[in-house]
Amino acid sequence: GIPVKRFFSIAFFVGALIAGLTGGLIGDTYTLTPTLGLTLSLGGFTAAIIGGLGNGAGAMLGGILLGVMENLAVVYISPGYKEAVAFGVMIAFLLVRPSGLLGEPAAHGRAV
């Protein structure tokens, strides 16, 4: 069979390696603060909610849509409202379509 513990260890190592490399690359372009990853991870989480949790293609579609909406807000409203637009879009999707664009609705009466 498949050595589950070994693959779990390899997946954890690769994830930690990618996170470390990402942090190093982001540190070159942004000012390093303890809350640097909060804004970036919030955008990723919002994109996943828009596209549908558990759906990779939906998360990519959500990321593209969120990026377009944020940039339109920067151009037409104000750069200060970029994060507010992301929050507003996330709340709107949670109210209107909680499963996301490409997600499947949960069965009635069953927790997912």
PDB file of N, CA and C in Angstrom:
ATOM      1  N   GLY A   1       0.797  -1.179   0.000  1.00  0.00           N
ATOM      2  CA  GLY A   1       0.000   0.000   0.000  1.00  0.00           C
ATOM      3  C   GLY A   1       0.847   1.253   0.000  1.00  0.00           C
ATOM      4  N   ILE A   2       0.187   2.325   0.208  1.00  0.00           N
ATOM      5  CA  ILE A   2       0.829   3.637   0.215  1.00  0.00           C
ATOM      6  C   ILE A   2       1.272   3.947   1.642  1.00  0.00           C
ATOM      7  N   PRO A   3       2.557   4.323   1.819  1.00  0.00           N
ATOM      8  CA  PRO A   3       3.010   4.700   3.158  1.00  0.00           C
ATOM      9  C   PRO A   3       2.449   6.074   3.550  1.00  0.00           C
ATOM     10  N   VAL A   4       1.323   6.083   4.246  1.00  0.00           N
ATOM     11  CA  VAL A   4       0.591   7.311   4.539  1.00  0.00           C
ATOM     12  C   VAL A   4       1.419   8.278   5.373  1.00  0.00           C
ATOM     13  N   LYS A   5       2.078   7.793   6.398  1.00  0.00           N
ATOM     14  CA  LYS A   5       2.869   8.689   7.260  1.00  0.00           C
ATOM     15  C   LYS A   5       3.997   9.359   6.475  1.00  0.00           C
ATOM     16  N   ARG A   6       4.611   8.604   5.567  1.00  0.00           N
ATOM     17  CA  ARG A   6       5.700   9.175   4.772  1.00  0.00           C
ATOM     18  C   ARG A   6       5.165  10.262   3.842  1.00  0.00           C
ATOM     19  N   PHE A   7       4.064  10.013   3.159  1.00  0.00           N
ATOM     20  CA  PHE A   7       3.498  11.019   2.270  1.00  0.00           C
ATOM     21  C   PHE A   7       2.992  12.230   3.040  1.00  0.00           C
ATOM     22  N   PHE A   8       2.462  12.010   4.231  1.00  0.00           N
ATOM     23  CA  PHE A   8       2.035  13.127   5.068  1.00  0.00           C
ATOM     24  C   PHE A   8       3.236  13.992   5.429  1.00  0.00           C
ATOM     25  N   SER A   9       4.348  13.363   5.792  1.00  0.00           N
ATOM     26  CA  SER A   9       5.564  14.108   6.138  1.00  0.00           C
ATOM     27  C   SER A   9       6.102  14.872   4.937  1.00  0.00           C
ATOM     28  N   ILE A  10       6.078  14.237   3.763  1.00  0.00           N
ATOM     29  CA  ILE A  10       6.575  14.904   2.555  1.00  0.00           C
ATOM     30  C   ILE A  10       5.683  16.098   2.206  1.00  0.00           C
ATOM     31  N   ALA A  11       4.372  15.937   2.301  1.00  0.00           N
ATOM     32  CA  ALA A  11       3.449  17.031   1.999  1.00  0.00           C
ATOM     33  C   ALA A  11       3.639  18.185   2.973  1.00  0.00           C
ATOM     34  N   PHE A  12       3.830  17.879   4.252  1.00  0.00           N
ATOM     35  CA  PHE A  12       4.062  18.924   5.244  1.00  0.00           C
ATOM     36  C   PHE A  12       5.364  19.659   4.947  1.00  0.00           C
ATOM     37  N   PHE A  13       6.411  18.921   4.587  1.00  0.00           N
ATOM     38  CA  PHE A  13       7.698  19.525   4.274  1.00  0.00           C
ATOM     39  C   PHE A  13       7.598  20.428   3.047  1.00  0.00           C
ATOM     40  N   VAL A  14       6.941  19.963   1.996  1.00  0.00           N
ATOM     41  CA  VAL A  14       6.806  20.768   0.776  1.00  0.00           C
ATOM     42  C   VAL A  14       5.981  22.029   1.057  1.00  0.00           C
ATOM     43  N   GLY A  15       4.907  21.899   1.835  1.00  0.00           N
ATOM     44  CA  GLY A  15       4.102  23.063   2.183  1.00  0.00           C
ATOM     45  C   GLY A  15       4.896  24.091   2.979  1.00  0.00           C
ATOM     46  N   ALA A  16       5.680  23.616   3.945  1.00  0.00           N
ATOM     47  CA  ALA A  16       6.513  24.525   4.739  1.00  0.00           C
ATOM     48  C   ALA A  16       7.588  25.176   3.879  1.00  0.00           C
ATOM     49  N   LEU A  17       8.148  24.420   2.943  1.00  0.00           N
ATOM     50  CA  LEU A  17       9.163  24.961   2.043  1.00  0.00           C
ATOM     51  C   LEU A  17       8.583  26.057   1.160  1.00  0.00           C
ATOM     52  N   ILE A  18       7.412  25.816   0.597  1.00  0.00           N
ATOM     53  CA  ILE A  18       6.771  26.821  -0.255  1.00  0.00           C
ATOM     54  C   ILE A  18       6.402  28.060   0.561  1.00  0.00           C
ATOM     55  N   ALA A  19       5.909  27.869   1.790  1.00  0.00           N
ATOM     56  CA  ALA A  19       5.568  29.011   2.639  1.00  0.00           C
ATOM     57  C   ALA A  19       6.813  29.825   2.979  1.00  0.00           C
ATOM     58  N   GLY A  20       7.919  29.157   3.256  1.00  0.00           N
ATOM     59  CA  GLY A  20       9.166  29.867   3.560  1.00  0.00           C
ATOM     60  C   GLY A  20       9.689  30.647   2.366  1.00  0.00           C
ATOM     61  N   LEU A  21       9.646  30.025   1.185  1.00  0.00           N
ATOM     62  CA  LEU A  21      10.089  30.726  -0.018  1.00  0.00           C
ATOM     63  C   LEU A  21       9.192  31.918  -0.330  1.00  0.00           C
ATOM     64  N   THR A  22       7.900  31.742  -0.162  1.00  0.00           N
ATOM     65  CA  THR A  22       6.962  32.835  -0.398  1.00  0.00           C
ATOM     66  C   THR A  22       7.218  33.985   0.564  1.00  0.00           C
ATOM     67  N   GLY A  23       7.436  33.671   1.821  1.00  0.00           N
ATOM     68  CA  GLY A  23       7.729  34.713   2.803  1.00  0.00           C
ATOM     69  C   GLY A  23       9.000  35.465   2.472  1.00  0.00           C
ATOM     70  N   GLY A  24      10.011  34.750   2.016  1.00  0.00           N
ATOM     71  CA  GLY A  24      11.259  35.404   1.629  1.00  0.00           C
ATOM     72  C   GLY A  24      11.094  36.311   0.429  1.00  0.00           C
ATOM     73  N   LEU A  25      10.323  35.865  -0.552  1.00  0.00           N
ATOM     74  CA  LEU A  25      10.108  36.687  -1.741  1.00  0.00           C
ATOM     75  C   LEU A  25       9.218  37.893  -1.454  1.00  0.00           C
ATOM     76  N   ILE A  26       8.225  37.712  -0.609  1.00  0.00           N
ATOM     77  CA  ILE A  26       7.343  38.833  -0.260  1.00  0.00           C
ATOM     78  C   ILE A  26       8.097  39.852   0.591  1.00  0.00           C
ATOM     79  N   GLY A  27       9.033  39.377   1.398  1.00  0.00           N
ATOM     80  CA  GLY A  27       9.811  40.277   2.240  1.00  0.00           C
ATOM     81  C   GLY A  27      10.634  41.271   1.449  1.00  0.00           C
ATOM     82  N   ASP A  28      10.961  40.932   0.199  1.00  0.00           N
ATOM     83  CA  ASP A  28      11.712  41.862  -0.640  1.00  0.00           C
ATOM     84  C   ASP A  28      10.858  43.013  -1.145  1.00  0.00           C
ATOM     85  N   THR A  29       9.576  42.789  -1.314  1.00  0.00           N
ATOM     86  CA  THR A  29       8.727  43.809  -1.915  1.00  0.00           C
ATOM     87  C   THR A  29       7.873  44.585  -0.912  1.00  0.00           C
ATOM     88  N   TYR A  30       7.594  44.013   0.248  1.00  0.00           N
ATOM     89  CA  TYR A  30       6.764  44.665   1.261  1.00  0.00           C
ATOM     90  C   TYR A  30       7.590  44.940   2.512  1.00  0.00           C
ATOM     91  N   THR A  31       7.118  45.870   3.309  1.00  0.00           N
ATOM     92  CA  THR A  31       7.737  46.117   4.600  1.00  0.00           C
ATOM     93  C   THR A  31       7.367  44.972   5.532  1.00  0.00           C
ATOM     94  N   LEU A  32       8.344  44.393   6.171  1.00  0.00           N
ATOM     95  CA  LEU A  32       8.092  43.247   7.041  1.00  0.00           C
ATOM     96  C   LEU A  32       7.465  43.705   8.360  1.00  0.00           C
ATOM     97  N   THR A  33       6.287  43.219   8.627  1.00  0.00           N
ATOM     98  CA  THR A  33       5.576  43.473   9.875  1.00  0.00           C
ATOM     99  C   THR A  33       4.996  42.147  10.357  1.00  0.00           C
ATOM    100  N   PRO A  34       4.640  42.051  11.625  1.00  0.00           N
ATOM    101  CA  PRO A  34       4.059  40.802  12.114  1.00  0.00           C
ATOM    102  C   PRO A  34       2.728  40.436  11.462  1.00  0.00           C
ATOM    103  N   THR A  35       2.015  41.409  10.932  1.00  0.00           N
ATOM    104  CA  THR A  35       0.709  41.140  10.327  1.00  0.00           C
ATOM    105  C   THR A  35       0.760  41.193   8.798  1.00  0.00           C
ATOM    106  N   LEU A  36       1.929  40.999   8.207  1.00  0.00           N
ATOM    107  CA  LEU A  36       2.073  41.090   6.760  1.00  0.00           C
ATOM    108  C   LEU A  36       1.212  40.046   6.041  1.00  0.00           C
ATOM    109  N   GLY A  37       1.184  38.830   6.521  1.00  0.00           N
ATOM    110  CA  GLY A  37       0.451  37.776   5.842  1.00  0.00           C
ATOM    111  C   GLY A  37      -1.055  37.856   6.006  1.00  0.00           C
ATOM    112  N   LEU A  38      -1.529  38.672   6.931  1.00  0.00           N
ATOM    113  CA  LEU A  38      -2.962  38.746   7.178  1.00  0.00           C
ATOM    114  C   LEU A  38      -3.717  39.265   5.959  1.00  0.00           C
ATOM    115  N   THR A  39      -3.256  40.353   5.375  1.00  0.00           N
ATOM    116  CA  THR A  39      -3.927  40.923   4.209  1.00  0.00           C
ATOM    117  C   THR A  39      -3.857  39.962   3.026  1.00  0.00           C
ATOM    118  N   LEU A  40      -2.708  39.339   2.831  1.00  0.00           N
ATOM    119  CA  LEU A  40      -2.548  38.430   1.701  1.00  0.00           C
ATOM    120  C   LEU A  40      -3.388  37.168   1.868  1.00  0.00           C
ATOM    121  N   SER A  41      -3.401  36.607   3.063  1.00  0.00           N
ATOM    122  CA  SER A  41      -4.186  35.386   3.277  1.00  0.00           C
ATOM    123  C   SER A  41      -5.682  35.685   3.275  1.00  0.00           C
ATOM    124  N   LEU A  42      -6.065  36.881   3.683  1.00  0.00           N
ATOM    125  CA  LEU A  42      -7.476  37.262   3.639  1.00  0.00           C
ATOM    126  C   LEU A  42      -7.982  37.337   2.203  1.00  0.00           C
ATOM    127  N   GLY A  43      -7.152  37.832   1.307  1.00  0.00           N
ATOM    128  CA  GLY A  43      -7.515  37.858  -0.105  1.00  0.00           C
ATOM    129  C   GLY A  43      -7.661  36.450  -0.680  1.00  0.00           C
ATOM    130  N   GLY A  44      -6.767  35.552  -0.302  1.00  0.00           N
ATOM    131  CA  GLY A  44      -6.873  34.168  -0.761  1.00  0.00           C
ATOM    132  C   GLY A  44      -8.106  33.477  -0.223  1.00  0.00           C
ATOM    133  N   PHE A  45      -8.422  33.738   1.030  1.00  0.00           N
ATOM    134  CA  PHE A  45      -9.613  33.138   1.631  1.00  0.00           C
ATOM    135  C   PHE A  45     -10.878  33.672   0.966  1.00  0.00           C
ATOM    136  N   THR A  46     -10.904  34.970   0.685  1.00  0.00           N
ATOM    137  CA  THR A  46     -12.051  35.565   0.004  1.00  0.00           C
ATOM    138  C   THR A  46     -12.203  34.987  -1.393  1.00  0.00           C
ATOM    139  N   ALA A  47     -11.100  34.798  -2.102  1.00  0.00           N
ATOM    140  CA  ALA A  47     -11.154  34.207  -3.439  1.00  0.00           C
ATOM    141  C   ALA A  47     -11.679  32.784  -3.383  1.00  0.00           C
ATOM    142  N   ALA A  48     -11.285  32.026  -2.370  1.00  0.00           N
ATOM    143  CA  ALA A  48     -11.783  30.655  -2.222  1.00  0.00           C
ATOM    144  C   ALA A  48     -13.275  30.634  -1.917  1.00  0.00           C
ATOM    145  N   ILE A  49     -13.750  31.584  -1.137  1.00  0.00           N
ATOM    146  CA  ILE A  49     -15.185  31.658  -0.832  1.00  0.00           C
ATOM    147  C   ILE A  49     -15.967  32.027  -2.092  1.00  0.00           C
ATOM    148  N   ILE A  50     -15.461  32.965  -2.871  1.00  0.00           N
ATOM    149  CA  ILE A  50     -16.149  33.365  -4.095  1.00  0.00           C
ATOM    150  C   ILE A  50     -16.236  32.197  -5.070  1.00  0.00           C
ATOM    151  N   GLY A  51     -15.138  31.481  -5.252  1.00  0.00           N
ATOM    152  CA  GLY A  51     -15.123  30.393  -6.215  1.00  0.00           C
ATOM    153  C   GLY A  51     -15.778  29.131  -5.714  1.00  0.00           C
ATOM    154  N   GLY A  52     -15.739  28.892  -4.431  1.00  0.00           N
ATOM    155  CA  GLY A  52     -16.293  27.676  -3.853  1.00  0.00           C
ATOM    156  C   GLY A  52     -15.198  26.921  -3.116  1.00  0.00           C
ATOM    157  N   LEU A  53     -15.385  26.708  -1.841  1.00  0.00           N
ATOM    158  CA  LEU A  53     -14.373  26.014  -1.043  1.00  0.00           C
ATOM    159  C   LEU A  53     -14.228  24.575  -1.527  1.00  0.00           C
ATOM    160  N   GLY A  54     -13.005  24.117  -1.625  1.00  0.00           N
ATOM    161  CA  GLY A  54     -12.755  22.758  -2.058  1.00  0.00           C
ATOM    162  C   GLY A  54     -12.710  22.591  -3.564  1.00  0.00           C
ATOM    163  N   ASN A  55     -12.754  23.667  -4.298  1.00  0.00           N
ATOM    164  CA  ASN A  55     -12.737  23.605  -5.752  1.00  0.00           C
ATOM    165  C   ASN A  55     -11.593  24.481  -6.251  1.00  0.00           C
ATOM    166  N   GLY A  56     -10.539  23.856  -6.788  1.00  0.00           N
ATOM    167  CA  GLY A  56      -9.360  24.604  -7.217  1.00  0.00           C
ATOM    168  C   GLY A  56      -9.649  25.558  -8.361  1.00  0.00           C
ATOM    169  N   ALA A  57     -10.409  25.091  -9.354  1.00  0.00           N
ATOM    170  CA  ALA A  57     -10.754  25.960 -10.485  1.00  0.00           C
ATOM    171  C   ALA A  57     -11.625  27.122 -10.015  1.00  0.00           C
ATOM    172  N   GLY A  58     -12.515  26.854  -9.068  1.00  0.00           N
ATOM    173  CA  GLY A  58     -13.351  27.919  -8.528  1.00  0.00           C
ATOM    174  C   GLY A  58     -12.534  28.943  -7.773  1.00  0.00           C
ATOM    175  N   ALA A  59     -11.521  28.488  -7.033  1.00  0.00           N
ATOM    176  CA  ALA A  59     -10.660  29.423  -6.301  1.00  0.00           C
ATOM    177  C   ALA A  59      -9.878  30.310  -7.266  1.00  0.00           C
ATOM    178  N   MET A  60      -9.419  29.735  -8.386  1.00  0.00           N
ATOM    179  CA  MET A  60      -8.717  30.559  -9.378  1.00  0.00           C
ATOM    180  C   MET A  60      -9.663  31.570 -10.018  1.00  0.00           C
ATOM    181  N   LEU A  61     -10.868  31.136 -10.340  1.00  0.00           N
ATOM    182  CA  LEU A  61     -11.863  32.052 -10.888  1.00  0.00           C
ATOM    183  C   LEU A  61     -12.211  33.135  -9.876  1.00  0.00           C
ATOM    184  N   GLY A  62     -12.367  32.748  -8.615  1.00  0.00           N
ATOM    185  CA  GLY A  62     -12.642  33.726  -7.562  1.00  0.00           C
ATOM    186  C   GLY A  62     -11.509  34.716  -7.399  1.00  0.00           C
ATOM    187  N   GLY A  63     -10.270  34.255  -7.519  1.00  0.00           N
ATOM    188  CA  GLY A  63      -9.121  35.152  -7.419  1.00  0.00           C
ATOM    189  C   GLY A  63      -9.077  36.169  -8.542  1.00  0.00           C
ATOM    190  N   ILE A  64      -9.398  35.709  -9.749  1.00  0.00           N
ATOM    191  CA  ILE A  64      -9.420  36.630 -10.888  1.00  0.00           C
ATOM    192  C   ILE A  64     -10.525  37.663 -10.703  1.00  0.00           C
ATOM    193  N   LEU A  65     -11.716  37.202 -10.330  1.00  0.00           N
ATOM    194  CA  LEU A  65     -12.828  38.134 -10.127  1.00  0.00           C
ATOM    195  C   LEU A  65     -12.551  39.120  -9.003  1.00  0.00           C
ATOM    196  N   LEU A  66     -11.985  38.624  -7.899  1.00  0.00           N
ATOM    197  CA  LEU A  66     -11.666  39.510  -6.780  1.00  0.00           C
ATOM    198  C   LEU A  66     -10.619  40.543  -7.181  1.00  0.00           C
ATOM    199  N   GLY A  67      -9.614  40.127  -7.936  1.00  0.00           N
ATOM    200  CA  GLY A  67      -8.590  41.064  -8.398  1.00  0.00           C
ATOM    201  C   GLY A  67      -9.158  42.143  -9.291  1.00  0.00           C
ATOM    202  N   VAL A  68     -10.060  41.752 -10.190  1.00  0.00           N
ATOM    203  CA  VAL A  68     -10.686  42.740 -11.073  1.00  0.00           C
ATOM    204  C   VAL A  68     -11.529  43.708 -10.257  1.00  0.00           C
ATOM    205  N   MET A  69     -12.323  43.187  -9.312  1.00  0.00           N
ATOM    206  CA  MET A  69     -13.180  44.061  -8.508  1.00  0.00           C
ATOM    207  C   MET A  69     -12.363  45.007  -7.633  1.00  0.00           C
ATOM    208  N   GLU A  70     -11.269  44.505  -7.044  1.00  0.00           N
ATOM    209  CA  GLU A  70     -10.434  45.374  -6.215  1.00  0.00           C
ATOM    210  C   GLU A  70      -9.785  46.465  -7.048  1.00  0.00           C
ATOM    211  N   ASN A  71      -9.298  46.116  -8.235  1.00  0.00           N
ATOM    212  CA  ASN A  71      -8.662  47.136  -9.077  1.00  0.00           C
ATOM    213  C   ASN A  71      -9.659  48.150  -9.598  1.00  0.00           C
ATOM    214  N   LEU A  72     -10.874  47.719  -9.894  1.00  0.00           N
ATOM    215  CA  LEU A  72     -11.905  48.680 -10.285  1.00  0.00           C
ATOM    216  C   LEU A  72     -12.238  49.614  -9.130  1.00  0.00           C
ATOM    217  N   ALA A  73     -12.236  49.087  -7.915  1.00  0.00           N
ATOM    218  CA  ALA A  73     -12.494  49.937  -6.746  1.00  0.00           C
ATOM    219  C   ALA A  73     -11.367  50.946  -6.555  1.00  0.00           C
ATOM    220  N   VAL A  74     -10.117  50.530  -6.795  1.00  0.00           N
ATOM    221  CA  VAL A  74      -8.993  51.453  -6.660  1.00  0.00           C
ATOM    222  C   VAL A  74      -9.092  52.572  -7.694  1.00  0.00           C
ATOM    223  N   VAL A  75      -9.484  52.221  -8.913  1.00  0.00           N
ATOM    224  CA  VAL A  75      -9.549  53.220  -9.984  1.00  0.00           C
ATOM    225  C   VAL A  75     -10.732  54.155  -9.801  1.00  0.00           C
ATOM    226  N   TYR A  76     -11.911  53.598  -9.511  1.00  0.00           N
ATOM    227  CA  TYR A  76     -13.126  54.408  -9.523  1.00  0.00           C
ATOM    228  C   TYR A  76     -13.551  54.943  -8.160  1.00  0.00           C
ATOM    229  N   ILE A  77     -13.138  54.320  -7.076  1.00  0.00           N
ATOM    230  CA  ILE A  77     -13.562  54.798  -5.754  1.00  0.00           C
ATOM    231  C   ILE A  77     -12.375  55.455  -5.062  1.00  0.00           C
ATOM    232  N   SER A  78     -11.509  54.624  -4.462  1.00  0.00           N
ATOM    233  CA  SER A  78     -10.331  55.134  -3.764  1.00  0.00           C
ATOM    234  C   SER A  78      -9.449  53.951  -3.393  1.00  0.00           C
ATOM    235  N   PRO A  79      -8.127  54.104  -3.391  1.00  0.00           N
ATOM    236  CA  PRO A  79      -7.260  52.996  -2.996  1.00  0.00           C
ATOM    237  C   PRO A  79      -7.493  52.532  -1.557  1.00  0.00           C
ATOM    238  N   GLY A  80      -7.993  53.408  -0.715  1.00  0.00           N
ATOM    239  CA  GLY A  80      -8.245  53.045   0.670  1.00  0.00           C
ATOM    240  C   GLY A  80      -9.378  52.046   0.855  1.00  0.00           C
ATOM    241  N   TYR A  81     -10.222  51.904  -0.166  1.00  0.00           N
ATOM    242  CA  TYR A  81     -11.374  51.017  -0.068  1.00  0.00           C
ATOM    243  C   TYR A  81     -11.126  49.639  -0.672  1.00  0.00           C
ATOM    244  N   LYS A  82      -9.881  49.337  -1.010  1.00  0.00           N
ATOM    245  CA  LYS A  82      -9.570  48.049  -1.654  1.00  0.00           C
ATOM    246  C   LYS A  82      -9.968  46.867  -0.769  1.00  0.00           C
ATOM    247  N   GLU A  83      -9.565  46.882   0.491  1.00  0.00           N
ATOM    248  CA  GLU A  83      -9.904  45.791   1.407  1.00  0.00           C
ATOM    249  C   GLU A  83     -11.390  45.791   1.751  1.00  0.00           C
ATOM    250  N   ALA A  84     -11.996  46.973   1.808  1.00  0.00           N
ATOM    251  CA  ALA A  84     -13.431  47.050   2.099  1.00  0.00           C
ATOM    252  C   ALA A  84     -14.240  46.406   0.984  1.00  0.00           C
ATOM    253  N   VAL A  85     -13.802  46.575  -0.250  1.00  0.00           N
ATOM    254  CA  VAL A  85     -14.488  45.928  -1.366  1.00  0.00           C
ATOM    255  C   VAL A  85     -14.361  44.421  -1.254  1.00  0.00           C
ATOM    256  N   ALA A  86     -13.171  43.932  -0.877  1.00  0.00           N
ATOM    257  CA  ALA A  86     -12.982  42.488  -0.714  1.00  0.00           C
ATOM    258  C   ALA A  86     -13.917  41.942   0.370  1.00  0.00           C
ATOM    259  N   PHE A  87     -14.006  42.633   1.492  1.00  0.00           N
ATOM    260  CA  PHE A  87     -14.910  42.201   2.564  1.00  0.00           C
ATOM    261  C   PHE A  87     -16.365  42.246   2.113  1.00  0.00           C
ATOM    262  N   GLY A  88     -16.745  43.321   1.415  1.00  0.00           N
ATOM    263  CA  GLY A  88     -18.119  43.442   0.942  1.00  0.00           C
ATOM    264  C   GLY A  88     -18.493  42.345  -0.036  1.00  0.00           C
ATOM    265  N   VAL A  89     -17.576  42.018  -0.946  1.00  0.00           N
ATOM    266  CA  VAL A  89     -17.829  40.950  -1.909  1.00  0.00           C
ATOM    267  C   VAL A  89     -17.940  39.615  -1.190  1.00  0.00           C
ATOM    268  N   MET A  90     -17.070  39.382  -0.206  1.00  0.00           N
ATOM    269  CA  MET A  90     -17.125  38.127   0.550  1.00  0.00           C
ATOM    270  C   MET A  90     -18.450  38.007   1.300  1.00  0.00           C
ATOM    271  N   ILE A  91     -18.874  39.064   1.949  1.00  0.00           N
ATOM    272  CA  ILE A  91     -20.138  39.029   2.692  1.00  0.00           C
ATOM    273  C   ILE A  91     -21.315  38.833   1.739  1.00  0.00           C
ATOM    274  N   ALA A  92     -21.273  39.498   0.585  1.00  0.00           N
ATOM    275  CA  ALA A  92     -22.353  39.339  -0.392  1.00  0.00           C
ATOM    276  C   ALA A  92     -22.441  37.904  -0.887  1.00  0.00           C
ATOM    277  N   PHE A  93     -21.300  37.286  -1.167  1.00  0.00           N
ATOM    278  CA  PHE A  93     -21.324  35.893  -1.622  1.00  0.00           C
ATOM    279  C   PHE A  93     -21.791  34.960  -0.517  1.00  0.00           C
ATOM    280  N   LEU A  94     -21.409  35.234   0.720  1.00  0.00           N
ATOM    281  CA  LEU A  94     -21.866  34.374   1.816  1.00  0.00           C
ATOM    282  C   LEU A  94     -23.372  34.494   2.027  1.00  0.00           C
ATOM    283  N   LEU A  95     -23.931  35.662   1.767  1.00  0.00           N
ATOM    284  CA  LEU A  95     -25.374  35.844   1.922  1.00  0.00           C
ATOM    285  C   LEU A  95     -26.162  35.292   0.736  1.00  0.00           C
ATOM    286  N   VAL A  96     -25.666  35.540  -0.480  1.00  0.00           N
ATOM    287  CA  VAL A  96     -26.419  35.182  -1.676  1.00  0.00           C
ATOM    288  C   VAL A  96     -26.147  33.746  -2.129  1.00  0.00           C
ATOM    289  N   ARG A  97     -24.892  33.373  -2.226  1.00  0.00           N
ATOM    290  CA  ARG A  97     -24.523  32.039  -2.705  1.00  0.00           C
ATOM    291  C   ARG A  97     -23.386  31.504  -1.839  1.00  0.00           C
ATOM    292  N   PRO A  98     -23.698  30.914  -0.687  1.00  0.00           N
ATOM    293  CA  PRO A  98     -22.659  30.471   0.245  1.00  0.00           C
ATOM    294  C   PRO A  98     -21.761  29.362  -0.301  1.00  0.00           C
ATOM    295  N   SER A  99     -22.222  28.629  -1.304  1.00  0.00           N
ATOM    296  CA  SER A  99     -21.392  27.551  -1.852  1.00  0.00           C
ATOM    297  C   SER A  99     -20.389  28.069  -2.873  1.00  0.00           C
ATOM    298  N   GLY A 100     -20.451  29.329  -3.255  1.00  0.00           N
ATOM    299  CA  GLY A 100     -19.535  29.892  -4.230  1.00  0.00           C
ATOM    300  C   GLY A 100     -20.028  29.714  -5.648  1.00  0.00           C
ATOM    301  N   LEU A 101     -19.234  30.188  -6.602  1.00  0.00           N
ATOM    302  CA  LEU A 101     -19.646  30.121  -7.997  1.00  0.00           C
ATOM    303  C   LEU A 101     -19.649  28.687  -8.530  1.00  0.00           C
ATOM    304  N   LEU A 102     -18.604  27.933  -8.253  1.00  0.00           N
ATOM    305  CA  LEU A 102     -18.492  26.580  -8.772  1.00  0.00           C
ATOM    306  C   LEU A 102     -18.702  25.506  -7.722  1.00  0.00           C
ATOM    307  N   GLY A 103     -19.048  25.899  -6.499  1.00  0.00           N
ATOM    308  CA  GLY A 103     -19.280  24.933  -5.437  1.00  0.00           C
ATOM    309  C   GLY A 103     -20.670  24.340  -5.512  1.00  0.00           C
ATOM    310  N   GLU A 104     -20.813  23.169  -4.942  1.00  0.00           N
ATOM    311  CA  GLU A 104     -22.124  22.518  -4.900  1.00  0.00           C
ATOM    312  C   GLU A 104     -22.791  22.824  -3.569  1.00  0.00           C
ATOM    313  N   PRO A 105     -24.078  23.147  -3.587  1.00  0.00           N
ATOM    314  CA  PRO A 105     -24.777  23.414  -2.330  1.00  0.00           C
ATOM    315  C   PRO A 105     -24.811  22.166  -1.444  1.00  0.00           C
ATOM    316  N   ALA A 106     -24.726  22.383  -0.142  1.00  0.00           N
ATOM    317  CA  ALA A 106     -24.782  21.263   0.793  1.00  0.00           C
ATOM    318  C   ALA A 106     -26.190  20.698   0.832  1.00  0.00           C
ATOM    319  N   ALA A 107     -26.281  19.403   1.098  1.00  0.00           N
ATOM    320  CA  ALA A 107     -27.584  18.771   1.207  1.00  0.00           C
ATOM    321  C   ALA A 107     -28.321  19.344   2.405  1.00  0.00           C
ATOM    322  N   HIS A 108     -29.624  19.479   2.284  1.00  0.00           N
ATOM    323  CA  HIS A 108     -30.419  20.083   3.350  1.00  0.00           C
ATOM    324  C   HIS A 108     -30.352  19.238   4.627  1.00  0.00           C
ATOM    325  N   GLY A 109     -30.050  19.892   5.734  1.00  0.00           N
ATOM    326  CA  GLY A 109     -30.038  19.198   7.020  1.00  0.00           C
ATOM    327  C   GLY A 109     -28.758  18.424   7.290  1.00  0.00           C
ATOM    328  N   ARG A 110     -27.757  18.587   6.446  1.00  0.00           N
ATOM    329  CA  ARG A 110     -26.519  17.850   6.623  1.00  0.00           C
ATOM    330  C   ARG A 110     -25.347  18.821   6.675  1.00  0.00           C
ATOM    331  N   ALA A 111     -24.532  18.687   7.687  1.00  0.00           N
ATOM    332  CA  ALA A 111     -23.356  19.547   7.809  1.00  0.00           C
ATOM    333  C   ALA A 111     -22.262  19.013   6.899  1.00  0.00           C
ATOM    334  N   VAL A 112     -21.509  19.946   6.297  1.00  0.00           N
ATOM    335  CA  VAL A 112     -20.429  19.526   5.402  1.00  0.00           C
ATOM    336  C   VAL A 112     -19.128  19.580   6.125  1.00  0.00           C
TER     337      VAL A 112
END
